[in-house]
Amino acid sequence: MADATASARKEIARLHRAAEPEVLAPLLRDARLSPESRRRVENRASAMLADLRAAQASGWVNQFLQEYRLNTSEGVALLSLAEAFLRVPDPETADQLIADKLGNADWRAHAGKSHSTLVNSATWGLVIGRALVSETEQASALKRLIARAGEPFVRQGVGAAMRMMGEIFVMGRTIDEAIQRMRKRENRGFTASFDMLGEAARTFPDAGRYYAAYEDAIRAVGRVAEEGHSISVKLSALHPRYEVAQYERCVPHLIEQVEALAGLARDAGIAFTIDAEESERLEMSLDIIEAVAGLPQLKGWDGLGMAVQAYGKRCRPTLAWADALGEKTGRRIAVRLVKGAYWDTEIKRTQEQGLVDYPLFTRKAATDVSYLACARDMLAARHIYPAFATHNALTVATILEWAGKSRDFEFQRLHGMGEGLYENLVWEQGYRTRIYAPVGGHRDLLAYLVRRLLENGANSSFVHQLADERMTDADILADPVAKVAAVGGSRHPSIPLPEDLFMPERKNSRGIDLLERRELRRVAEVVEKPLPFREGFGEGPVGATTRSQGSSPTAPTPNPSPEGERGQDAVTRALAGFPAWSARTVEERAACLDRLADLLERERDQLMRICVQEAKKTIGDALAEVREAVDFCRYYAAQARAGLQPVELPGPTGERNLLRMEGRGVWVCIAPWNFPLAIFLGQVTAALVTGNTVVAKPAPQTPEIAAFAVGLAHGAGIPEAALVFAPGGPETGQTLMEDARIAGVAFTGSTATAKKIARTLLADDDRPIVPLIAETGGINAMIVDSTALPEQVVVDVVTSAFRSAGQRCSALRVLLLQEEIADRTLDMLKGAMDSLVVGDPADPATDVGPVIDRVAYDKLMGHRERMQDRWLHTIGAPEGGLYVPPTLIGVDRVEDVDREWFGPLLHVATWRAGSLAETVRRVNASGFGLTMGLHSRIARAAEAVEGAATVGNLYVNRSMIGAIVGSQPFGGEGLSGTGPKAGGPHYLPRFCAERVTSTDTTSAGGNATLLSLEDVGL
């Protein structure tokens, strides 16, 4: 049967990002019911709806979802409050959160409207809460009344409500409490699969705690094994780096841990299920499950199980693999079939990465079809024990129709949801049903609660439709097969393919699926190939751009001279090329940029190879660099077509006023080494498409990637006289700046160099005043308050401060933590740093590579050593090479960081609750204004920071790096740059000369336009 498992794995790989209609065609066939079966299913499902509606009258969760739908402001406010409130340690911030979430919604409109007394009582509490957090005269009187009682009434009430939600959605705070609760009358006849609450581990100590919790839970459940309960395990909770790039260290470790837990479960006589997670982890999970299933000491044990998500295109072959694995290892594998829990995350991630297609279905009905077809497969499988997790009455009725008299399967539902659907099946008909039961403290509930409410409260979900009184039984029980067949299995029209994300303006840049192990290994092999040495560009090996050495056959080698054309000679050549290039139409110039984008994508592997070896970029950063360059080309081409056409302006009759956007002349573009392709081409293509010619000077550390790009640009149809390559150091740059013939400068680099350029451009009173577009650095701060989710904060801090070895203009330099959560956040941050890999950027496992050169290394290490007595944490780095260890440095005040340290050194200070506005003011006082981050669940706090922060880019509840062309235009103010923002709608006009022609069209002796009108009064 080894061939059967291998064959299934091939099909899993093939369908990963296959087109939706292709995947759905066989599923539609096998999910279809005969007319007779359809009638029986509808009748059975209708009876179940009656039971569900009866349960809904007494079940306040369904009533809650009906009254506060997640597409209303009140529903969103309550969800946000539930997500954040219980983790806020200080009363001042808790009160601000309550005011923020309760203060703007119309709770009175919901008062007394629900069928549930409990929901109505909660609503009146919200009405009073809103009154208390408002600023009216009545509110002041109410506050005075409550103040006499000496208790923070609203805060206590909200806390009680949030804990009550915890009681509903969590089976117990401890495993023993959960086991006891399963013995209550309402759960009689049901078994449980206990899930120890908590999302993915962020640190190795976290993973150790989760492992210990699983061990304790298995032992506790084993003590009552006769009750039939089981345990669910998340692999991401057992290793903080459960990632494809970390396969070699996480998968062997997880096999050992799962082997130990499975052995413990076998000895305890209970079942053990491995949960499903995001799509990129599927094949790693299968490797782990296969390794554990094949262990001789577990032979004959049928307790090993796995969850499979029906929204994934690979669901069906995954089931075939599980069946083949069961036969191969002589066991039945318990398979829990679920709809899926990460749908929105998967959609967004696929779009961001520019991948060919989605790993999942884009229509809810398509997921239902997949679920039904896969359920049919499971019922027919010989080596799978089926477990059907669903709250959908139509799905349940269909499974019962197909199962016939068989009872060799079970249903599953979430604790806190689905009441009324299964009670009759369990109590009256004897069908086995298991409750998926979260166990843990209320603080651990938050992420789980939000995901479950979003999943089951979405407009398209069965739970939401049941709670919607406008939906008839016929609407709810509509055949998903008919729905999907009616649209030919097509993708949802509101969810474009990633390539079409920015259409009709432009195509999105194509990505590489680095979360797919085979593709990641292929790319790693490419970037490791040594680059040949080319003299004239400085020390060390650099890539070649000649046809014989692998560049595009359409890309001539730029500059036959090893040194390139520099200084005045370069300007002279570009000046000579200006008349012909500027005379070309906007469309012709834009077409050159589009062709260049296509060539960049065709030569992506070679460009990444040079980025990794010359610029010391990690594989992920190298890919992002190429994609950003492609996006710049297509975005500026589209912007030019739309915004550079002549515009006829209004005026009096008999006069024509025409505004034209023309090239200024020769622009000098000076790019940095940290984005040697993207920023280099961003500057160059903006200047070119606006009709200017360009002298392009790359950073002296990274000339080869620029040379290759210039060669591609020439191959795309941009004349060599329009784009002149001028590599060199500061002397070449100074010569270019002193040339009075240049018409503008685009520069990205240090603030000091930008100021020097500005002085040079103004030093000669006789030369023209020319524009300078400068993007410089910043002392970028992230402010974190006590409502923020620490796990999310830590991920975003590590990304913002240490990715690219901290060598980004936008990188985080100062972390400002609210005092009350500083210790906990820092502990988690230290643990996350300990899991980082510092090393060779060509290694896929590397998180932090070397800094660019010895000068940067010495400067950073000098500062690090001077601050050694203030270190909060640091990690190891390889001996030799230019590796600066990521380091946390404590400072007393934000003002103590008075310059930009361009590397993986993060300074940390704290601020007091209630001083957010003052903290922002102090950050602004640095004079830099590039990026700022804020982590807070208080919308009013975000609005306040947005209004007060003097920065070019503010990032709320996300990382501070990775601006997307056209979506997040990038650039700062003050000491951080002049603007306009690169990749934004106002960038191109700065490269243009605006010229207006006014023509008097009046004929001799009269206004021809007026005289041609009828009935004008003559």
PDB file of N, CA and C in Angstrom, residues 758-831:
ATOM      1  N   ALA A 758      21.101  68.459  -0.659  1.00  0.00           N
ATOM      2  CA  ALA A 758      20.314  69.691  -0.723  1.00  0.00           C
ATOM      3  C   ALA A 758      21.211  70.920  -0.721  1.00  0.00           C
ATOM      4  N   ARG A 759      22.245  70.885   0.118  1.00  0.00           N
ATOM      5  CA  ARG A 759      23.175  72.038   0.151  1.00  0.00           C
ATOM      6  C   ARG A 759      23.912  72.184  -1.174  1.00  0.00           C
ATOM      7  N   THR A 760      24.321  71.065  -1.756  1.00  0.00           N
ATOM      8  CA  THR A 760      25.034  71.118  -3.040  1.00  0.00           C
ATOM      9  C   THR A 760      24.144  71.690  -4.133  1.00  0.00           C
ATOM     10  N   LEU A 761      22.911  71.296  -4.174  1.00  0.00           N
ATOM     11  CA  LEU A 761      21.990  71.768  -5.212  1.00  0.00           C
ATOM     12  C   LEU A 761      21.705  73.260  -5.102  1.00  0.00           C
ATOM     13  N   LEU A 762      21.877  73.820  -3.887  1.00  0.00           N
ATOM     14  CA  LEU A 762      21.595  75.242  -3.686  1.00  0.00           C
ATOM     15  C   LEU A 762      22.854  76.088  -3.567  1.00  0.00           C
ATOM     16  N   ALA A 763      24.019  75.438  -3.654  1.00  0.00           N
ATOM     17  CA  ALA A 763      25.263  76.165  -3.406  1.00  0.00           C
ATOM     18  C   ALA A 763      25.587  77.162  -4.501  1.00  0.00           C
ATOM     19  N   ASP A 764      25.238  76.885  -5.723  1.00  0.00           N
ATOM     20  CA  ASP A 764      25.566  77.740  -6.867  1.00  0.00           C
ATOM     21  C   ASP A 764      24.357  78.611  -7.200  1.00  0.00           C
ATOM     22  N   ASP A 765      24.490  79.913  -7.029  1.00  0.00           N
ATOM     23  CA  ASP A 765      23.371  80.813  -7.287  1.00  0.00           C
ATOM     24  C   ASP A 765      22.973  80.860  -8.747  1.00  0.00           C
ATOM     25  N   ASP A 766      23.860  80.435  -9.636  1.00  0.00           N
ATOM     26  CA  ASP A 766      23.569  80.539 -11.062  1.00  0.00           C
ATOM     27  C   ASP A 766      22.835  79.311 -11.619  1.00  0.00           C
ATOM     28  N   ARG A 767      22.811  78.212 -10.879  1.00  0.00           N
ATOM     29  CA  ARG A 767      22.177  77.010 -11.407  1.00  0.00           C
ATOM     30  C   ARG A 767      20.677  77.040 -11.129  1.00  0.00           C
ATOM     31  N   PRO A 768      19.893  76.327 -11.916  1.00  0.00           N
ATOM     32  CA  PRO A 768      18.442  76.302 -11.694  1.00  0.00           C
ATOM     33  C   PRO A 768      18.098  75.659 -10.349  1.00  0.00           C
ATOM     34  N   ILE A 769      16.926  76.030  -9.834  1.00  0.00           N
ATOM     35  CA  ILE A 769      16.389  75.368  -8.637  1.00  0.00           C
ATOM     36  C   ILE A 769      15.687  74.106  -9.107  1.00  0.00           C
ATOM     37  N   VAL A 770      16.167  72.968  -8.649  1.00  0.00           N
ATOM     38  CA  VAL A 770      15.617  71.697  -9.127  1.00  0.00           C
ATOM     39  C   VAL A 770      15.018  70.933  -7.962  1.00  0.00           C
ATOM     40  N   PRO A 771      14.041  70.056  -8.230  1.00  0.00           N
ATOM     41  CA  PRO A 771      13.417  69.289  -7.149  1.00  0.00           C
ATOM     42  C   PRO A 771      14.338  68.194  -6.607  1.00  0.00           C
ATOM     43  N   LEU A 772      14.228  67.971  -5.312  1.00  0.00           N
ATOM     44  CA  LEU A 772      14.896  66.859  -4.639  1.00  0.00           C
ATOM     45  C   LEU A 772      13.817  66.020  -3.959  1.00  0.00           C
ATOM     46  N   ILE A 773      13.727  64.760  -4.364  1.00  0.00           N
ATOM     47  CA  ILE A 773      12.845  63.808  -3.682  1.00  0.00           C
ATOM     48  C   ILE A 773      13.743  62.936  -2.815  1.00  0.00           C
ATOM     49  N   ALA A 774      13.603  63.092  -1.510  1.00  0.00           N
ATOM     50  CA  ALA A 774      14.494  62.372  -0.590  1.00  0.00           C
ATOM     51  C   ALA A 774      13.677  61.519   0.369  1.00  0.00           C
ATOM     52  N   GLU A 775      14.043  60.263   0.451  1.00  0.00           N
ATOM     53  CA  GLU A 775      13.480  59.379   1.466  1.00  0.00           C
ATOM     54  C   GLU A 775      14.616  58.942   2.369  1.00  0.00           C
ATOM     55  N   THR A 776      14.507  59.279   3.649  1.00  0.00           N
ATOM     56  CA  THR A 776      15.596  58.996   4.578  1.00  0.00           C
ATOM     57  C   THR A 776      15.088  58.103   5.705  1.00  0.00           C
ATOM     58  N   GLY A 777      15.839  58.013   6.784  1.00  0.00           N
ATOM     59  CA  GLY A 777      15.538  57.045   7.833  1.00  0.00           C
ATOM     60  C   GLY A 777      14.620  57.586   8.904  1.00  0.00           C
ATOM     61  N   GLY A 778      14.569  56.879  10.012  1.00  0.00           N
ATOM     62  CA  GLY A 778      13.709  57.301  11.101  1.00  0.00           C
ATOM     63  C   GLY A 778      14.004  56.565  12.385  1.00  0.00           C
ATOM     64  N   ILE A 779      13.644  57.199  13.487  1.00  0.00           N
ATOM     65  CA  ILE A 779      13.661  56.530  14.788  1.00  0.00           C
ATOM     66  C   ILE A 779      12.228  56.051  15.008  1.00  0.00           C
ATOM     67  N   ASN A 780      11.933  54.917  14.419  1.00  0.00           N
ATOM     68  CA  ASN A 780      10.549  54.460  14.326  1.00  0.00           C
ATOM     69  C   ASN A 780      10.124  53.749  15.603  1.00  0.00           C
ATOM     70  N   ALA A 781       8.975  54.154  16.141  1.00  0.00           N
ATOM     71  CA  ALA A 781       8.499  53.619  17.417  1.00  0.00           C
ATOM     72  C   ALA A 781       7.214  52.833  17.226  1.00  0.00           C
ATOM     73  N   MET A 782       7.044  51.820  18.061  1.00  0.00           N
ATOM     74  CA  MET A 782       5.770  51.102  18.168  1.00  0.00           C
ATOM     75  C   MET A 782       5.263  51.252  19.589  1.00  0.00           C
ATOM     76  N   ILE A 783       4.020  51.715  19.710  1.00  0.00           N
ATOM     77  CA  ILE A 783       3.391  51.927  21.011  1.00  0.00           C
ATOM     78  C   ILE A 783       2.401  50.791  21.255  1.00  0.00           C
ATOM     79  N   VAL A 784       2.490  50.172  22.417  1.00  0.00           N
ATOM     80  CA  VAL A 784       1.643  49.021  22.743  1.00  0.00           C
ATOM     81  C   VAL A 784       0.916  49.302  24.042  1.00  0.00           C
ATOM     82  N   ASP A 785      -0.442  49.246  24.016  1.00  0.00           N
ATOM     83  CA  ASP A 785      -1.190  49.430  25.259  1.00  0.00           C
ATOM     84  C   ASP A 785      -1.653  48.081  25.799  1.00  0.00           C
ATOM     85  N   SER A 786      -2.333  48.112  26.928  1.00  0.00           N
ATOM     86  CA  SER A 786      -2.638  46.863  27.624  1.00  0.00           C
ATOM     87  C   SER A 786      -3.815  46.108  27.035  1.00  0.00           C
ATOM     88  N   THR A 787      -4.491  46.671  26.030  1.00  0.00           N
ATOM     89  CA  THR A 787      -5.545  45.912  25.352  1.00  0.00           C
ATOM     90  C   THR A 787      -5.000  45.046  24.230  1.00  0.00           C
ATOM     91  N   ALA A 788      -3.767  45.247  23.845  1.00  0.00           N
ATOM     92  CA  ALA A 788      -3.185  44.517  22.715  1.00  0.00           C
ATOM     93  C   ALA A 788      -3.031  43.037  23.049  1.00  0.00           C
ATOM     94  N   LEU A 789      -3.135  42.210  22.010  1.00  0.00           N
ATOM     95  CA  LEU A 789      -2.929  40.766  22.176  1.00  0.00           C
ATOM     96  C   LEU A 789      -1.426  40.498  22.177  1.00  0.00           C
ATOM     97  N   PRO A 790      -0.850  40.033  23.283  1.00  0.00           N
ATOM     98  CA  PRO A 790       0.613  39.894  23.362  1.00  0.00           C
ATOM     99  C   PRO A 790       1.197  39.008  22.274  1.00  0.00           C
ATOM    100  N   GLU A 791       0.507  37.896  21.952  1.00  0.00           N
ATOM    101  CA  GLU A 791       1.020  36.994  20.924  1.00  0.00           C
ATOM    102  C   GLU A 791       1.161  37.706  19.580  1.00  0.00           C
ATOM    103  N   GLN A 792       0.171  38.534  19.237  1.00  0.00           N
ATOM    104  CA  GLN A 792       0.239  39.283  17.984  1.00  0.00           C
ATOM    105  C   GLN A 792       1.314  40.348  18.053  1.00  0.00           C
ATOM    106  N   VAL A 793       1.425  41.017  19.194  1.00  0.00           N
ATOM    107  CA  VAL A 793       2.450  42.045  19.369  1.00  0.00           C
ATOM    108  C   VAL A 793       3.835  41.453  19.148  1.00  0.00           C
ATOM    109  N   VAL A 794       4.095  40.321  19.752  1.00  0.00           N
ATOM    110  CA  VAL A 794       5.431  39.720  19.676  1.00  0.00           C
ATOM    111  C   VAL A 794       5.770  39.350  18.230  1.00  0.00           C
ATOM    112  N   VAL A 795       4.828  38.745  17.519  1.00  0.00           N
ATOM    113  CA  VAL A 795       5.081  38.408  16.114  1.00  0.00           C
ATOM    114  C   VAL A 795       5.418  39.659  15.313  1.00  0.00           C
ATOM    115  N   ASP A 796       4.652  40.726  15.519  1.00  0.00           N
ATOM    116  CA  ASP A 796       4.870  41.946  14.745  1.00  0.00           C
ATOM    117  C   ASP A 796       6.142  42.677  15.150  1.00  0.00           C
ATOM    118  N   VAL A 797       6.511  42.594  16.418  1.00  0.00           N
ATOM    119  CA  VAL A 797       7.773  43.215  16.863  1.00  0.00           C
ATOM    120  C   VAL A 797       8.962  42.485  16.254  1.00  0.00           C
ATOM    121  N   VAL A 798       8.954  41.162  16.317  1.00  0.00           N
ATOM    122  CA  VAL A 798      10.061  40.386  15.748  1.00  0.00           C
ATOM    123  C   VAL A 798      10.187  40.665  14.250  1.00  0.00           C
ATOM    124  N   THR A 799       9.062  40.685  13.553  1.00  0.00           N
ATOM    125  CA  THR A 799       9.088  40.972  12.120  1.00  0.00           C
ATOM    126  C   THR A 799       9.617  42.367  11.850  1.00  0.00           C
ATOM    127  N   SER A 800       9.116  43.355  12.594  1.00  0.00           N
ATOM    128  CA  SER A 800       9.453  44.755  12.328  1.00  0.00           C
ATOM    129  C   SER A 800      10.882  45.100  12.711  1.00  0.00           C
ATOM    130  N   ALA A 801      11.397  44.490  13.765  1.00  0.00           N
ATOM    131  CA  ALA A 801      12.720  44.868  14.276  1.00  0.00           C
ATOM    132  C   ALA A 801      13.851  44.030  13.712  1.00  0.00           C
ATOM    133  N   PHE A 802      13.587  42.745  13.410  1.00  0.00           N
ATOM    134  CA  PHE A 802      14.689  41.844  13.103  1.00  0.00           C
ATOM    135  C   PHE A 802      14.675  41.262  11.688  1.00  0.00           C
ATOM    136  N   ARG A 803      13.553  41.305  10.998  1.00  0.00           N
ATOM    137  CA  ARG A 803      13.569  40.834   9.618  1.00  0.00           C
ATOM    138  C   ARG A 803      14.466  41.749   8.800  1.00  0.00           C
ATOM    139  N   SER A 804      15.146  41.180   7.812  1.00  0.00           N
ATOM    140  CA  SER A 804      16.147  41.913   7.013  1.00  0.00           C
ATOM    141  C   SER A 804      17.284  42.417   7.893  1.00  0.00           C
ATOM    142  N   ALA A 805      17.508  41.737   9.027  1.00  0.00           N
ATOM    143  CA  ALA A 805      18.534  42.140   9.989  1.00  0.00           C
ATOM    144  C   ALA A 805      18.343  43.589  10.431  1.00  0.00           C
ATOM    145  N   GLY A 806      17.089  44.031  10.454  1.00  0.00           N
ATOM    146  CA  GLY A 806      16.787  45.397  10.880  1.00  0.00           C
ATOM    147  C   GLY A 806      17.229  46.455   9.901  1.00  0.00           C
ATOM    148  N   GLN A 807      17.585  46.061   8.688  1.00  0.00           N
ATOM    149  CA  GLN A 807      18.150  47.011   7.724  1.00  0.00           C
ATOM    150  C   GLN A 807      17.072  47.522   6.752  1.00  0.00           C
ATOM    151  N   ARG A 808      16.007  48.042   7.309  1.00  0.00           N
ATOM    152  CA  ARG A 808      14.961  48.693   6.520  1.00  0.00           C
ATOM    153  C   ARG A 808      14.735  50.084   7.079  1.00  0.00           C
ATOM    154  N   CYS A 809      14.438  51.028   6.214  1.00  0.00           N
ATOM    155  CA  CYS A 809      14.126  52.387   6.687  1.00  0.00           C
ATOM    156  C   CYS A 809      12.959  52.353   7.653  1.00  0.00           C
ATOM    157  N   SER A 810      12.003  51.472   7.397  1.00  0.00           N
ATOM    158  CA  SER A 810      10.778  51.425   8.189  1.00  0.00           C
ATOM    159  C   SER A 810      10.902  50.595   9.450  1.00  0.00           C
ATOM    160  N   ALA A 811      12.039  49.964   9.683  1.00  0.00           N
ATOM    161  CA  ALA A 811      12.165  48.990  10.775  1.00  0.00           C
ATOM    162  C   ALA A 811      11.923  49.625  12.140  1.00  0.00           C
ATOM    163  N   LEU A 812      11.449  48.808  13.061  1.00  0.00           N
ATOM    164  CA  LEU A 812      11.175  49.248  14.420  1.00  0.00           C
ATOM    165  C   LEU A 812      12.480  49.478  15.173  1.00  0.00           C
ATOM    166  N   ARG A 813      12.614  50.661  15.765  1.00  0.00           N
ATOM    167  CA  ARG A 813      13.824  51.010  16.530  1.00  0.00           C
ATOM    168  C   ARG A 813      13.549  51.156  18.026  1.00  0.00           C
ATOM    169  N   VAL A 814      12.325  51.593  18.396  1.00  0.00           N
ATOM    170  CA  VAL A 814      11.997  51.824  19.803  1.00  0.00           C
ATOM    171  C   VAL A 814      10.635  51.205  20.087  1.00  0.00           C
ATOM    172  N   LEU A 815      10.591  50.260  21.026  1.00  0.00           N
ATOM    173  CA  LEU A 815       9.350  49.629  21.450  1.00  0.00           C
ATOM    174  C   LEU A 815       8.905  50.280  22.744  1.00  0.00           C
ATOM    175  N   LEU A 816       7.692  50.823  22.754  1.00  0.00           N
ATOM    176  CA  LEU A 816       7.159  51.537  23.910  1.00  0.00           C
ATOM    177  C   LEU A 816       5.980  50.750  24.473  1.00  0.00           C
ATOM    178  N   LEU A 817       6.196  50.101  25.613  1.00  0.00           N
ATOM    179  CA  LEU A 817       5.203  49.216  26.215  1.00  0.00           C
ATOM    180  C   LEU A 817       4.530  49.894  27.401  1.00  0.00           C
ATOM    181  N   GLN A 818       3.213  49.766  27.497  1.00  0.00           N
ATOM    182  CA  GLN A 818       2.530  50.236  28.692  1.00  0.00           C
ATOM    183  C   GLN A 818       3.058  49.457  29.891  1.00  0.00           C
ATOM    184  N   GLU A 819       3.326  50.162  30.972  1.00  0.00           N
ATOM    185  CA  GLU A 819       4.009  49.561  32.120  1.00  0.00           C
ATOM    186  C   GLU A 819       3.347  48.272  32.599  1.00  0.00           C
ATOM    187  N   GLU A 820       2.004  48.276  32.609  1.00  0.00           N
ATOM    188  CA  GLU A 820       1.287  47.148  33.208  1.00  0.00           C
ATOM    189  C   GLU A 820       1.480  45.833  32.460  1.00  0.00           C
ATOM    190  N   ILE A 821       1.848  45.898  31.192  1.00  0.00           N
ATOM    191  CA  ILE A 821       2.001  44.651  30.426  1.00  0.00           C
ATOM    192  C   ILE A 821       3.440  44.476  29.929  1.00  0.00           C
ATOM    193  N   ALA A 822       4.344  45.310  30.395  1.00  0.00           N
ATOM    194  CA  ALA A 822       5.719  45.276  29.881  1.00  0.00           C
ATOM    195  C   ALA A 822       6.419  43.957  30.211  1.00  0.00           C
ATOM    196  N   ASP A 823       6.335  43.506  31.460  1.00  0.00           N
ATOM    197  CA  ASP A 823       7.076  42.302  31.857  1.00  0.00           C
ATOM    198  C   ASP A 823       6.589  41.083  31.082  1.00  0.00           C
ATOM    199  N   ARG A 824       5.266  40.912  31.002  1.00  0.00           N
ATOM    200  CA  ARG A 824       4.739  39.736  30.313  1.00  0.00           C
ATOM    201  C   ARG A 824       5.099  39.769  28.835  1.00  0.00           C
ATOM    202  N   THR A 825       4.964  40.944  28.219  1.00  0.00           N
ATOM    203  CA  THR A 825       5.264  41.052  26.793  1.00  0.00           C
ATOM    204  C   THR A 825       6.745  40.799  26.528  1.00  0.00           C
ATOM    205  N   LEU A 826       7.612  41.346  27.396  1.00  0.00           N
ATOM    206  CA  LEU A 826       9.042  41.146  27.215  1.00  0.00           C
ATOM    207  C   LEU A 826       9.438  39.690  27.404  1.00  0.00           C
ATOM    208  N   ASP A 827       8.825  39.011  28.343  1.00  0.00           N
ATOM    209  CA  ASP A 827       9.129  37.584  28.521  1.00  0.00           C
ATOM    210  C   ASP A 827       8.799  36.806  27.250  1.00  0.00           C
ATOM    211  N   MET A 828       7.647  37.097  26.672  1.00  0.00           N
ATOM    212  CA  MET A 828       7.257  36.407  25.453  1.00  0.00           C
ATOM    213  C   MET A 828       8.168  36.810  24.289  1.00  0.00           C
ATOM    214  N   LEU A 829       8.548  38.083  24.221  1.00  0.00           N
ATOM    215  CA  LEU A 829       9.431  38.554  23.161  1.00  0.00           C
ATOM    216  C   LEU A 829      10.803  37.899  23.254  1.00  0.00           C
ATOM    217  N   LYS A 830      11.313  37.770  24.457  1.00  0.00           N
ATOM    218  CA  LYS A 830      12.610  37.099  24.634  1.00  0.00           C
ATOM    219  C   LYS A 830      12.545  35.657  24.158  1.00  0.00           C
ATOM    220  N   GLY A 831      11.466  34.982  24.502  1.00  0.00           N
ATOM    221  CA  GLY A 831      11.314  33.602  24.055  1.00  0.00           C
ATOM    222  C   GLY A 831      11.217  33.493  22.545  1.00  0.00           C
TER     223      GLY A 831
END
